[in-house]
CSV table of C-alpha atoms and ligand atoms in Angstrom, one decimal:
chain,number,residue,atom,x,y,z
A,446,UNK,CA,0.1,0.0,0.1
A,447,UNK,CA,2.8,2.2,0.6
A,448,UNK,CA,4.2,1.5,-2.9
A,449,UNK,CA,0.6,2.8,-4.2
A,450,UNK,CA,0.9,5.7,-1.9
A,451,UNK,CA,4.3,6.7,-3.1
A,452,UNK,CA,3.4,6.4,-6.7
A,453,UNK,CA,0.3,8.6,-6.3
A,454,UNK,CA,2.5,11.0,-4.4
A,455,UNK,CA,4.5,11.0,-7.5
A,456,UNK,CA,1.5,11.7,-10.0
A,457,UNK,CA,0.2,14.3,-7.6
A,458,UNK,CA,3.8,16.3,-7.7
A,459,UNK,CA,4.3,16.2,-11.3
A,460,UNK,CA,2.2,19.3,-12.2
A,461,UNK,CA,3.8,21.1,-9.4
A,462,UNK,CA,7.4,20.5,-11.5
A,463,UNK,CA,8.9,17.7,-9.3
A,464,UNK,CA,10.0,14.4,-11.1
A,465,UNK,CA,11.1,11.1,-9.7
A,466,UNK,CA,14.7,10.9,-9.2
A,467,UNK,CA,16.7,7.4,-7.8
A,468,UNK,CA,19.5,9.6,-6.4
A,469,UNK,CA,18.6,11.4,-3.3
A,470,UNK,CA,22.0,13.5,-3.2
A,471,UNK,CA,20.8,16.2,-5.2
A,472,UNK,CA,17.0,15.9,-4.6
A,473,UNK,CA,15.0,19.1,-4.1
A,474,UNK,CA,12.4,16.9,-2.2
A,475,UNK,CA,12.6,14.0,-0.1
A,476,UNK,CA,9.5,12.0,0.8
A,477,UNK,CA,10.0,9.1,3.4
A,478,UNK,CA,7.3,7.1,3.3
A,479,UNK,CA,6.9,4.9,6.3
A,480,UNK,CA,5.2,2.0,7.9
A,481,UNK,CA,4.0,1.4,11.4
A,482,UNK,CA,3.1,-2.1,11.7
A,483,UNK,CA,5.9,-3.8,13.7
A,484,UNK,CA,8.4,-1.8,15.7
A,485,UNK,CA,11.4,-2.5,13.5
A,486,UNK,CA,9.7,-0.7,10.8
A,487,UNK,CA,9.6,2.6,13.1
A,488,UNK,CA,13.2,2.1,14.1
A,489,UNK,CA,14.0,1.8,10.5
A,490,UNK,CA,12.3,5.3,9.9
A,491,UNK,CA,14.9,7.2,12.8
A,492,UNK,CA,17.8,5.5,11.3
A,493,UNK,CA,16.5,6.7,7.5
A,494,UNK,CA,16.1,10.0,8.8
A,495,UNK,CA,19.4,10.3,10.3
A,496,UNK,CA,20.9,9.2,7.1
A,497,UNK,CA,18.8,11.8,5.2
A,498,UNK,CA,20.0,14.4,7.4
A,499,UNK,CA,23.4,13.8,6.5
A,500,UNK,CA,22.6,14.0,2.8
A,501,UNK,CA,20.6,17.1,2.6
A,502,UNK,CA,23.5,18.9,5.0
A,503,UNK,CA,26.1,17.5,2.6
A,504,UNK,CA,23.8,19.2,0.0
A,505,UNK,CA,23.7,22.4,1.5
A,506,UNK,CA,27.4,22.8,2.0
A,507,UNK,CA,28.4,21.9,-1.5
A,508,UNK,CA,25.7,23.7,-3.5
A,509,UNK,CA,23.8,26.2,-0.8
A,510,UNK,CA,20.7,24.6,-1.8
A,511,UNK,CA,18.3,23.3,0.8
A,512,UNK,CA,16.4,20.2,0.4
A,513,UNK,CA,12.6,19.9,1.7
A,514,UNK,CA,12.1,16.5,3.6
A,515,UNK,CA,8.6,15.3,4.4
A,516,UNK,CA,7.6,12.0,6.4
A,517,UNK,CA,4.7,10.4,5.0
A,518,UNK,CA,3.0,7.2,5.9
A,519,UNK,CA,2.0,5.5,9.2
A,520,UNK,CA,4.7,6.3,11.5
A,521,UNK,CA,3.7,10.0,10.3
A,522,UNK,CA,0.6,9.4,11.3
A,523,UNK,CA,1.3,7.8,15.0
A,524,UNK,CA,4.2,9.5,15.9
A,525,UNK,CA,4.0,13.0,14.0
A,526,UNK,CA,4.8,15.0,17.2
A,527,UNK,CA,7.5,12.5,18.3
A,528,UNK,CA,9.4,13.0,14.7
A,529,UNK,CA,9.0,16.9,15.3
A,530,UNK,CA,10.6,16.7,18.7
A,531,UNK,CA,13.5,14.2,17.6
A,532,UNK,CA,14.2,15.6,14.1
A,533,UNK,CA,12.9,19.2,13.9
A,534,UNK,CA,14.8,19.5,10.8
A,535,UNK,CA,11.9,17.9,9.1
A,536,UNK,CA,9.8,20.2,7.0
A,537,UNK,CA,6.7,18.3,6.5
A,538,UNK,CA,4.9,15.3,8.6
A,539,UNK,CA,1.8,13.9,6.6
A,540,UNK,CA,-0.4,11.0,7.1
A,541,UNK,CA,-1.6,8.3,4.8
A,542,UNK,CA,-5.1,9.9,4.5
A,543,UNK,CA,-4.0,13.6,3.9
A,544,UNK,CA,-1.0,13.3,1.5
A,545,UNK,CA,-3.3,14.5,-1.2
A,546,UNK,CA,-2.2,18.1,0.4
A,547,UNK,CA,1.5,17.6,-0.2
A,548,UNK,CA,1.8,20.1,-3.1
A,549,UNK,CA,0.0,23.0,-0.1
A,550,UNK,CA,2.2,21.9,2.2
A,551,UNK,CA,5.3,22.0,0.5
A,552,UNK,CA,4.1,25.5,-0.8
A,553,UNK,CA,4.0,26.5,2.9
A,554,UNK,CA,7.7,25.5,3.8
A,555,UNK,CA,9.6,28.7,5.1
A,556,UNK,CA,13.1,28.3,3.8
A,557,UNK,CA,14.5,30.5,6.7
A,558,UNK,CA,12.4,30.0,9.7
A,559,UNK,CA,12.1,26.3,10.9
A,560,UNK,CA,8.6,25.3,11.4
A,561,UNK,CA,7.1,21.7,10.8
A,562,UNK,CA,4.0,21.8,8.8
A,563,UNK,CA,2.1,18.6,10.0
A,564,UNK,CA,-1.2,17.3,8.6
A,565,UNK,CA,-2.5,13.8,10.1
A,566,UNK,CA,-6.0,14.2,9.8
A,567,UNK,CA,-8.5,11.8,8.7
A,568,UNK,CA,-10.6,14.0,6.7
A,569,UNK,CA,-14.2,13.5,5.9
A,570,UNK,CA,-14.0,13.7,2.0
A,571,UNK,CA,-11.6,10.6,1.3
A,572,UNK,CA,-8.3,11.5,-0.2
A,573,UNK,CA,-9.3,9.7,-3.4
A,574,UNK,CA,-11.8,12.1,-4.4
A,575,UNK,CA,-8.8,14.7,-4.1
A,576,UNK,CA,-6.2,13.0,-5.5
A,577,UNK,CA,-4.7,14.4,-9.1
A,578,UNK,CA,-6.4,12.3,-11.8
A,579,UNK,CA,-3.3,12.1,-13.8
A,580,UNK,CA,-1.2,8.6,-13.8
A,581,UNK,CA,2.2,8.4,-14.9
A,582,UNK,CA,4.6,5.9,-16.4
A,583,UNK,CA,4.3,2.9,-13.9
A,584,UNK,CA,5.9,-0.3,-15.8
A,585,UNK,CA,3.8,-3.1,-16.8
A,586,UNK,CA,2.6,-4.3,-13.4
A,587,UNK,CA,0.6,-1.7,-11.1
A,588,UNK,CA,-1.1,-1.3,-7.7
A,589,UNK,CA,-4.6,0.1,-7.5
A,590,UNK,CA,-6.0,0.8,-4.0
A,591,UNK,CA,-9.6,0.1,-3.9
A,592,UNK,CA,-10.2,-0.2,-0.1
A,593,UNK,CA,-8.2,0.9,3.1
A,594,UNK,CA,-8.6,1.3,6.8
A,595,UNK,CA,-9.8,-1.3,9.3
A,596,UNK,CA,-12.8,-1.8,11.8
A,597,UNK,CA,-11.7,-5.2,13.0
A,598,UNK,CA,-9.2,-3.9,15.9
A,599,UNK,CA,-7.3,-7.1,16.0
A,600,UNK,CA,-5.6,-6.7,19.4
A,601,UNK,CA,-2.1,-6.8,17.9
A,602,UNK,CA,-2.5,-4.3,15.2
A,603,UNK,CA,-2.3,-0.6,14.6
A,604,UNK,CA,-4.1,-0.3,10.9
A,605,UNK,CA,-7.2,0.9,12.5
A,606,UNK,CA,-5.4,3.8,14.5
A,607,UNK,CA,-3.0,4.7,11.7
A,608,UNK,CA,-5.2,4.0,8.7
A,609,UNK,CA,-8.4,4.9,10.1
A,610,UNK,CA,-11.7,3.1,9.6
A,611,UNK,CA,-12.9,0.9,6.7
A,612,UNK,CA,-13.4,2.7,3.0
A,613,UNK,CA,-14.3,1.3,0.0
A,614,UNK,CA,-13.5,3.3,-3.3
A,615,UNK,CA,-16.6,3.8,-5.3
A,616,UNK,CA,-16.7,1.6,-8.5
A,617,UNK,CA,-16.6,4.4,-10.9
A,618,UNK,CA,-13.0,6.0,-9.5
A,619,UNK,CA,-11.7,2.2,-9.5
A,620,UNK,CA,-12.7,1.6,-13.1
A,621,UNK,CA,-11.2,5.0,-14.2
A,622,UNK,CA,-8.0,4.6,-12.5
A,623,UNK,CA,-7.7,1.2,-14.0
A,624,UNK,CA,-8.3,2.3,-17.7
A,625,UNK,CA,-5.8,4.9,-17.0
A,626,UNK,CA,-3.2,2.5,-15.6
A,627,UNK,CA,-4.0,0.4,-18.9
A,628,UNK,CA,-3.4,3.5,-21.2
A,629,UNK,CA,0.0,3.9,-19.7
A,630,UNK,CA,1.0,0.6,-20.7
A,631,UNK,CA,0.2,-1.5,-17.6
A,632,UNK,CA,-1.1,-5.2,-18.2
A,633,UNK,CA,-1.1,-6.5,-14.5
A,634,UNK,CA,-3.2,-4.5,-11.7
A,635,UNK,CA,-3.0,-5.6,-8.2
A,636,UNK,CA,-6.2,-4.5,-6.3
A,637,UNK,CA,-5.0,-3.3,-2.7
A,638,UNK,CA,-6.7,-3.1,0.6
A,639,UNK,CA,-5.7,-4.0,4.3
A,640,UNK,CA,-8.8,-6.2,3.7
A,641,UNK,CA,-9.3,-6.3,0.2
A,642,UNK,CA,-12.1,-8.7,0.2
A,643,UNK,CA,-14.4,-6.3,2.7
A,644,UNK,CA,-14.3,-4.1,-0.3
A,645,UNK,CA,-18.2,-3.3,-1.1
A,646,UNK,CA,-19.9,-0.5,-3.2
A,647,UNK,CA,-23.3,0.2,-4.9
A,648,UNK,CA,-23.0,-1.1,-8.5
A,649,UNK,CA,-24.6,0.5,-11.2
A,650,UNK,CA,-27.5,-1.8,-10.8
A,651,UNK,CA,-28.1,-0.4,-7.2
A,652,UNK,CA,-27.1,-3.5,-5.9
A,653,UNK,CA,-24.4,-3.9,-3.4
A,654,UNK,CA,-21.1,-5.4,-5.2
A,655,UNK,CA,-18.6,-7.3,-3.8
A,656,UNK,CA,-14.9,-7.9,-4.9
A,657,UNK,CA,-15.7,-10.8,-6.9
A,658,UNK,CA,-18.2,-8.8,-9.0
A,659,UNK,CA,-15.9,-5.7,-9.1
A,660,UNK,CA,-13.2,-8.3,-10.5
A,661,UNK,CA,-15.8,-9.6,-13.2
A,662,UNK,CA,-16.3,-5.9,-14.1
A,663,UNK,CA,-12.2,-5.1,-14.5
A,664,UNK,CA,-11.9,-8.2,-16.3
A,665,UNK,CA,-13.6,-6.6,-19.2
A,666,UNK,CA,-11.0,-4.1,-19.7
A,667,UNK,CA,-9.5,-5.6,-22.8
A,668,UNK,CA,-6.0,-5.1,-22.6
A,669,UNK,CA,-6.0,-5.7,-18.9
A,670,UNK,CA,-4.1,-9.3,-18.9
A,671,UNK,CA,-3.7,-10.1,-15.3
A,672,UNK,CA,-5.6,-9.2,-12.0
A,673,UNK,CA,-4.5,-10.0,-8.2
A,674,UNK,CA,-5.6,-9.0,-4.8
A,675,UNK,CA,-4.2,-8.1,-1.7
A,676,UNK,CA,-4.8,-8.9,1.6
A,677,UNK,CA,-7.8,-10.8,2.3
A,678,UNK,CA,-9.4,-11.4,5.4
A,679,UNK,CA,-10.9,-14.9,6.5
A,680,UNK,CA,-14.1,-13.5,7.4
A,681,UNK,CA,-14.7,-11.4,4.4
A,682,UNK,CA,-14.0,-14.5,1.8
A,683,UNK,CA,-17.7,-15.0,0.3
A,684,UNK,CA,-18.4,-17.3,-2.4
A,685,UNK,CA,-18.6,-14.9,-5.4
A,686,UNK,CA,-14.9,-14.2,-4.9
A,687,UNK,CA,-14.2,-17.8,-4.6
A,688,UNK,CA,-16.0,-18.8,-7.8
A,689,UNK,CA,-14.3,-15.6,-9.6
A,690,UNK,CA,-11.2,-17.9,-9.2
A,691,UNK,CA,-12.8,-20.7,-11.0
A,692,UNK,CA,-14.7,-18.5,-13.6
A,693,UNK,CA,-12.4,-15.6,-14.6
A,694,UNK,CA,-9.2,-16.6,-16.4
A,695,UNK,CA,-7.7,-13.2,-15.9
A,696,UNK,CA,-7.9,-13.4,-12.1
A,697,UNK,CA,-4.5,-15.0,-11.1
A,698,UNK,CA,-4.6,-18.4,-8.8
A,699,UNK,CA,-3.5,-16.9,-5.9
A,700,UNK,CA,-5.2,-16.3,-2.6
A,701,UNK,CA,-3.2,-14.3,0.3
A,702,UNK,CA,-5.2,-15.1,3.2
A,703,UNK,CA,-3.7,-14.6,6.8
A,704,UNK,CA,-4.6,-16.4,9.8
A,705,UNK,CA,-1.8,-15.2,12.3
A,706,UNK,CA,-2.2,-18.5,14.8
A,707,UNK,CA,-3.2,-22.0,14.7
A,708,UNK,CA,-4.3,-21.9,18.2
A,709,UNK,CA,-8.3,-20.9,18.7
A,710,UNK,CA,-7.3,-19.6,22.3
A,711,UNK,CA,-4.9,-17.4,20.6
A,712,UNK,CA,-7.0,-16.3,17.8
A,713,UNK,CA,-9.6,-15.5,20.5
A,714,UNK,CA,-7.1,-13.2,22.5
A,715,UNK,CA,-6.2,-11.6,19.0
A,716,UNK,CA,-10.0,-10.8,18.3
A,717,UNK,CA,-9.9,-12.5,15.2
A,718,UNK,CA,-13.3,-13.8,15.3
A,719,UNK,CA,-12.8,-17.2,13.5
A,720,UNK,CA,-11.6,-20.4,14.7
A,721,UNK,CA,-8.8,-22.5,12.9
A,722,UNK,CA,-11.2,-25.2,11.5
A,723,UNK,CA,-13.4,-22.2,10.0
A,724,UNK,CA,-10.3,-20.9,8.3
A,725,UNK,CA,-9.3,-24.5,6.8
A,726,UNK,CA,-12.9,-24.9,5.7
A,727,UNK,CA,-12.7,-21.7,3.9
A,728,UNK,CA,-9.2,-22.9,2.1
A,729,UNK,CA,-10.8,-26.3,1.5
A,730,UNK,CA,-13.9,-24.7,-0.2
A,731,UNK,CA,-11.4,-22.3,-2.4
A,732,UNK,CA,-9.4,-25.6,-3.4
A,733,UNK,CA,-13.0,-27.1,-4.4
A,734,UNK,CA,-13.5,-24.3,-6.7
A,735,UNK,CA,-10.0,-23.7,-8.1
A,736,UNK,CA,-7.9,-26.8,-7.3
A,737,UNK,CA,-4.9,-25.5,-8.7
A,738,UNK,CA,-4.5,-22.3,-6.7
A,739,UNK,CA,-1.4,-21.0,-4.4
A,740,UNK,CA,-2.4,-20.5,-0.7
A,741,UNK,CA,-0.3,-18.0,1.1
A,742,UNK,CA,-0.9,-16.5,4.6
A,743,UNK,CA,0.7,-14.8,7.8
A,744,UNK,CA,1.6,-15.8,10.9
A,745,UNK,CA,2.5,-14.0,14.2
A,746,UNK,CA,4.7,-15.8,16.6
A,747,UNK,CA,5.0,-15.2,20.5
A,748,UNK,CA,1.6,-13.4,20.7
A,749,UNK,CA,1.0,-12.7,24.7
A,750,UNK,CA,0.2,-16.0,26.5
A,751,UNK,CA,1.2,-18.0,23.8
A,752,UNK,CA,2.1,-21.5,25.2
A,753,UNK,CA,4.1,-24.3,23.8
A,754,UNK,CA,0.7,-26.2,23.0
A,755,UNK,CA,-0.3,-22.9,21.1
A,756,UNK,CA,2.4,-22.7,19.0
A,757,UNK,CA,2.2,-26.7,18.1
A,758,UNK,CA,-1.4,-25.5,16.9
A,759,UNK,CA,0.1,-23.1,14.5
A,760,UNK,CA,2.7,-25.8,13.2
A,761,UNK,CA,-0.2,-28.4,12.6
A,762,UNK,CA,-2.5,-25.8,10.9
A,763,UNK,CA,0.3,-25.0,8.7
A,764,UNK,CA,0.7,-28.7,8.0
A,765,UNK,CA,-2.9,-28.9,7.1
A,766,UNK,CA,-3.3,-25.8,4.9
A,767,UNK,CA,0.0,-26.6,3.2
A,768,UNK,CA,1.0,-23.1,1.9
A,769,UNK,CA,2.8,-22.1,-1.4
A,770,UNK,CA,4.7,-19.3,0.1
A,771,UNK,CA,3.8,-17.3,3.5
A,772,UNK,CA,4.7,-14.6,5.7
A,773,UNK,CA,5.8,-15.0,9.3
A,774,UNK,CA,6.9,-12.4,12.3
A,775,UNK,CA,7.6,-12.4,15.9
A,776,UNK,CA,4.9,-10.5,17.6
A,777,UNK,CA,5.8,-6.8,18.0
A,778,UNK,CA,4.1,-4.7,20.8
A,779,UNK,CA,2.5,-1.8,19.1
A,780,UNK,CA,1.4,1.3,21.3
A,781,UNK,CA,-2.1,2.0,21.5
A,782,UNK,CA,-3.0,-1.6,20.8
A,783,UNK,CA,-4.9,-3.4,23.4
A,784,UNK,CA,-2.3,-6.2,23.2
A,785,UNK,CA,0.4,-4.0,24.3
A,786,UNK,CA,-0.9,-4.4,27.8
A,787,UNK,CA,-1.7,-7.9,27.7
A,788,UNK,CA,0.1,-9.9,30.8
A,789,UNK,CA,2.2,-13.1,29.6
A,790,UNK,CA,4.4,-11.2,26.8
A,791,UNK,CA,6.8,-14.1,25.6
A,792,UNK,CA,10.3,-14.0,26.2
A,793,UNK,CA,12.5,-12.8,23.1
A,794,UNK,CA,14.4,-16.3,23.0
A,795,UNK,CA,11.0,-18.4,22.9
A,796,UNK,CA,9.8,-16.1,20.1
A,797,UNK,CA,13.2,-16.5,18.1
A,798,UNK,CA,13.0,-20.1,18.6
A,799,UNK,CA,9.2,-20.3,17.4
A,800,UNK,CA,9.6,-18.4,14.3
A,801,UNK,CA,12.6,-20.2,13.3
A,802,UNK,CA,10.3,-23.5,13.6
A,803,UNK,CA,7.4,-21.7,11.6
A,804,UNK,CA,9.6,-20.5,8.9
A,805,UNK,CA,11.6,-23.7,8.6
A,806,UNK,CA,8.1,-25.5,7.8
A,807,UNK,CA,6.9,-22.8,5.6
A,808,UNK,CA,10.3,-22.8,3.7
A,809,UNK,CA,9.9,-26.6,3.2
A,810,UNK,CA,6.2,-26.2,2.0
A,811,UNK,CA,7.4,-23.4,-0.3
A,812,UNK,CA,10.1,-25.6,-2.2
A,813,UNK,CA,7.7,-28.3,-2.2
A,814,UNK,CA,5.0,-26.2,-4.1
A,815,UNK,CA,7.9,-24.8,-6.3
A,816,UNK,CA,9.0,-28.3,-7.4
A,817,UNK,CA,5.1,-29.0,-8.5
A,818,UNK,CA,5.4,-26.4,-11.0
A,819,UNK,CA,8.4,-27.7,-12.7
A,820,UNK,CA,7.6,-29.0,-16.4
A,821,UNK,CA,4.3,-27.0,-16.4
A,822,UNK,CA,4.0,-24.3,-18.9
A,823,UNK,CA,3.0,-20.8,-17.6
A,824,UNK,CA,2.0,-17.4,-19.0
A,825,UNK,CA,4.1,-14.7,-17.3
A,826,UNK,CA,4.2,-11.3,-17.9
A,827,UNK,CA,7.9,-10.1,-18.0
A,828,UNK,CA,8.5,-7.1,-15.7
A,829,UNK,CA,12.5,-6.4,-15.6
A,830,UNK,CA,16.0,-7.7,-16.6
A,831,UNK,CA,17.6,-10.0,-14.4
A,832,UNK,CA,21.2,-9.6,-13.2
A,833,UNK,CA,22.6,-11.9,-15.5
A,834,UNK,CA,23.3,-11.1,-19.2
A,835,UNK,CA,20.2,-11.7,-21.3
A,836,UNK,CA,18.3,-12.6,-18.1
A,837,UNK,CA,14.7,-11.7,-17.5
A,838,UNK,CA,12.5,-11.6,-14.5
A,839,UNK,CA,8.7,-12.0,-14.3
A,840,UNK,CA,6.1,-13.4,-12.2
A,841,UNK,CA,4.1,-16.6,-12.4
A,842,UNK,CA,0.3,-17.0,-11.9
A,843,UNK,CA,0.9,-18.6,-8.5
A,844,UNK,CA,2.8,-15.3,-7.5
A,845,UNK,CA,6.4,-17.0,-7.6
A,846,UNK,CA,9.5,-15.0,-9.1
A,847,UNK,CA,10.2,-16.5,-12.4
A,848,UNK,CA,13.5,-15.9,-14.4
A,849,UNK,CA,14.6,-17.4,-17.8
A,850,UNK,CA,17.2,-16.2,-20.6
A,851,UNK,CA,16.4,-14.4,-23.9
A,852,UNK,CA,18.4,-12.9,-26.5
A,853,UNK,CA,15.4,-10.7,-27.6
A,854,UNK,CA,16.1,-7.2,-26.0
A,855,UNK,CA,13.0,-5.9,-25.7
A,856,UNK,CA,10.5,-8.4,-23.7
A,857,UNK,CA,9.7,-5.9,-20.8
A,858,UNK,CA,5.8,-5.9,-20.7
A,859,UNK,CA,5.2,-8.5,-22.9
A,860,UNK,CA,3.7,-12.0,-22.2
A,861,UNK,CA,5.7,-14.7,-22.8
A,862,UNK,CA,4.9,-18.7,-22.3
A,863,UNK,CA,7.8,-20.7,-20.2
A,864,UNK,CA,8.5,-24.3,-19.8
A,865,UNK,CA,9.5,-24.2,-16.2
A,866,UNK,CA,12.7,-26.3,-15.7
A,867,UNK,CA,13.9,-26.1,-12.1
A,868,UNK,CA,12.7,-25.0,-8.8
A,869,UNK,CA,14.3,-23.0,-6.3
A,870,UNK,CA,13.2,-22.1,-2.7
A,871,UNK,CA,12.2,-18.3,-3.7
A,872,UNK,CA,12.0,-18.8,-7.5
A,873,UNK,CA,11.4,-20.9,-10.4
A,874,UNK,CA,13.6,-20.9,-13.7
A,875,UNK,CA,11.9,-21.1,-17.2
A,876,UNK,CA,12.8,-21.5,-20.6
A,877,UNK,CA,10.9,-19.6,-23.1
A,878,UNK,CA,8.3,-21.2,-25.5
A,879,UNK,CA,7.0,-18.3,-27.3
A,880,UNK,CA,6.5,-14.6,-26.9
A,881,UNK,CA,3.2,-13.2,-28.0
B,1353,LIG,N1,-5.5,-7.4,7.3
B,1353,LIG,C1,-4.8,-8.0,7.3
B,1353,LIG,C2,-3.2,-7.7,8.0
B,1353,LIG,C3,-2.8,-6.6,7.6
B,1353,LIG,S1,-1.3,-6.3,8.5
B,1353,LIG,C4,-5.2,-9.4,8.0
B,1353,LIG,O1,-6.1,-9.1,8.9
B,1353,LIG,O2,-4.8,-10.6,7.9
B,1353,LIG,C5,0.0,-7.4,7.8
B,1353,LIG,C6,0.3,-8.4,8.7
B,1353,LIG,O3,1.6,-7.9,9.7
B,1353,LIG,C7,-0.4,-8.9,9.5
B,1353,LIG,O4,-1.1,-10.0,8.7
B,1353,LIG,C8,0.3,-9.6,10.6
B,1353,LIG,O5,0.9,-11.0,10.2
B,1353,LIG,C9,1.6,-8.7,10.7
B,1353,LIG,N2,1.4,-7.7,11.8
B,1353,LIG,C10,0.8,-6.7,12.1
B,1353,LIG,N3,0.6,-6.6,13.4
B,1353,LIG,C11,1.5,-7.0,14.1
B,1353,LIG,C12,2.2,-6.9,15.2
B,1353,LIG,N4,2.0,-6.1,16.3
B,1353,LIG,N5,3.4,-8.1,15.4
B,1353,LIG,C13,3.8,-8.8,14.2
B,1353,LIG,N6,3.3,-8.9,13.1
B,1353,LIG,C14,2.2,-7.9,13.0
B,1354,LIG,FE1,-5.2,-5.2,11.2
B,1354,LIG,FE2,-6.1,-6.9,9.6
B,1354,LIG,FE3,-6.9,-7.2,12.1
B,1354,LIG,FE4,-7.8,-5.0,10.5
B,1354,LIG,S1,-8.2,-7.1,10.3
B,1354,LIG,S2,-6.6,-4.9,12.5
B,1354,LIG,S3,-5.8,-4.7,9.3
B,1354,LIG,S4,-4.9,-7.3,11.5
């Protein structure tokens, strides 16, 4: 979602004379877009700020030019005052729901007097209504945020506090943005939301549409070849979306469905409102409708009160679900969440060893999944050049990284048929059969 927000900020600033630069050394404006989901991400913000300060001081010394520095994203939202205290040289602090105001905030930066412009409001009119409608160059694959915020209040999670309450964008603005992305050459769109499958909005027929119906509508866009979405919540997984996986060829066979823990006791303490059995039943149903689909998930180890039995229940659930890929994290205490004051916080060493066990199991499942794709033929959108000569990288329908060789100089953005020849831990290798 931060990638999407960064791209939209770039679109927004272009009419004001800014253009994207890979090099911060001589940048007039540096926007640090931040994540607050785990403590590590916050620490990273402050260390990045230290690094940026050195760069802008050097630029000032060498050229006399002052760079404007803005901190955006969820750390800005949650720690705006703290940033102003710890890094008073920062010019702008702007939250994820108010970055549409960035041009005004930049215009207000006073080059001599030091005052921080802060805007961390949750506006009543959603930012999407104010975002510039221009879309710039994106490459072959792009993100499109359709849903933001969350009302579920899992006890470990800061999202409801930093991104605000659940909001679904209207269909018309989603279709409009998708068409604009296609116009700049995009072939694959990943629909984004904190709980993307909670998306719902009135359709042209005045009934309430869910994500499955939206995907069906987007699939009608001719030049749009691949559709993905992330992240889904088990409670919002409806039959329409499951059927969309069976019926819509452009929808990629990949479902990211986090559960966090395999223990019902911990799920309850996390306020997830579903059991491990209900989660497994959803996966079973998805596989009934779409047997050849890659399932992915998220896990948190060491949530307060997690016993060895709870941990074993998580390992057992992983065995039963059989993931193609999954993300796992140590529980990180987040200020303001109810979990942060729960008793029985887990010792760091225990968290480390549990994380190791979970990751080992997930790793073995991932490699097994990758091996099942060897000898198959898949359609791949070529995304970029690889490190080696003549090497290209793309993503398989199952969201695997794929690499292959071709002497063709101009394959980026095209679709190729690949015969998968070899499987690795985090990728598969293929040989090109034909390009379209
Ligand atoms: N809405 C999605 C998840 C969004 S947050 C869902 O409900 O499943 C992305 C992931 O970050 C979560 O799935 C969780 O695994 C992880 N995460 C969130 N808060 C965390 C915390 N306090 N400590 C560790 N991991 C966390
Ligand atoms: Fe966070 Fe997801 Fe729970 Fe919402 S549903 S509070 S985003 S983990």
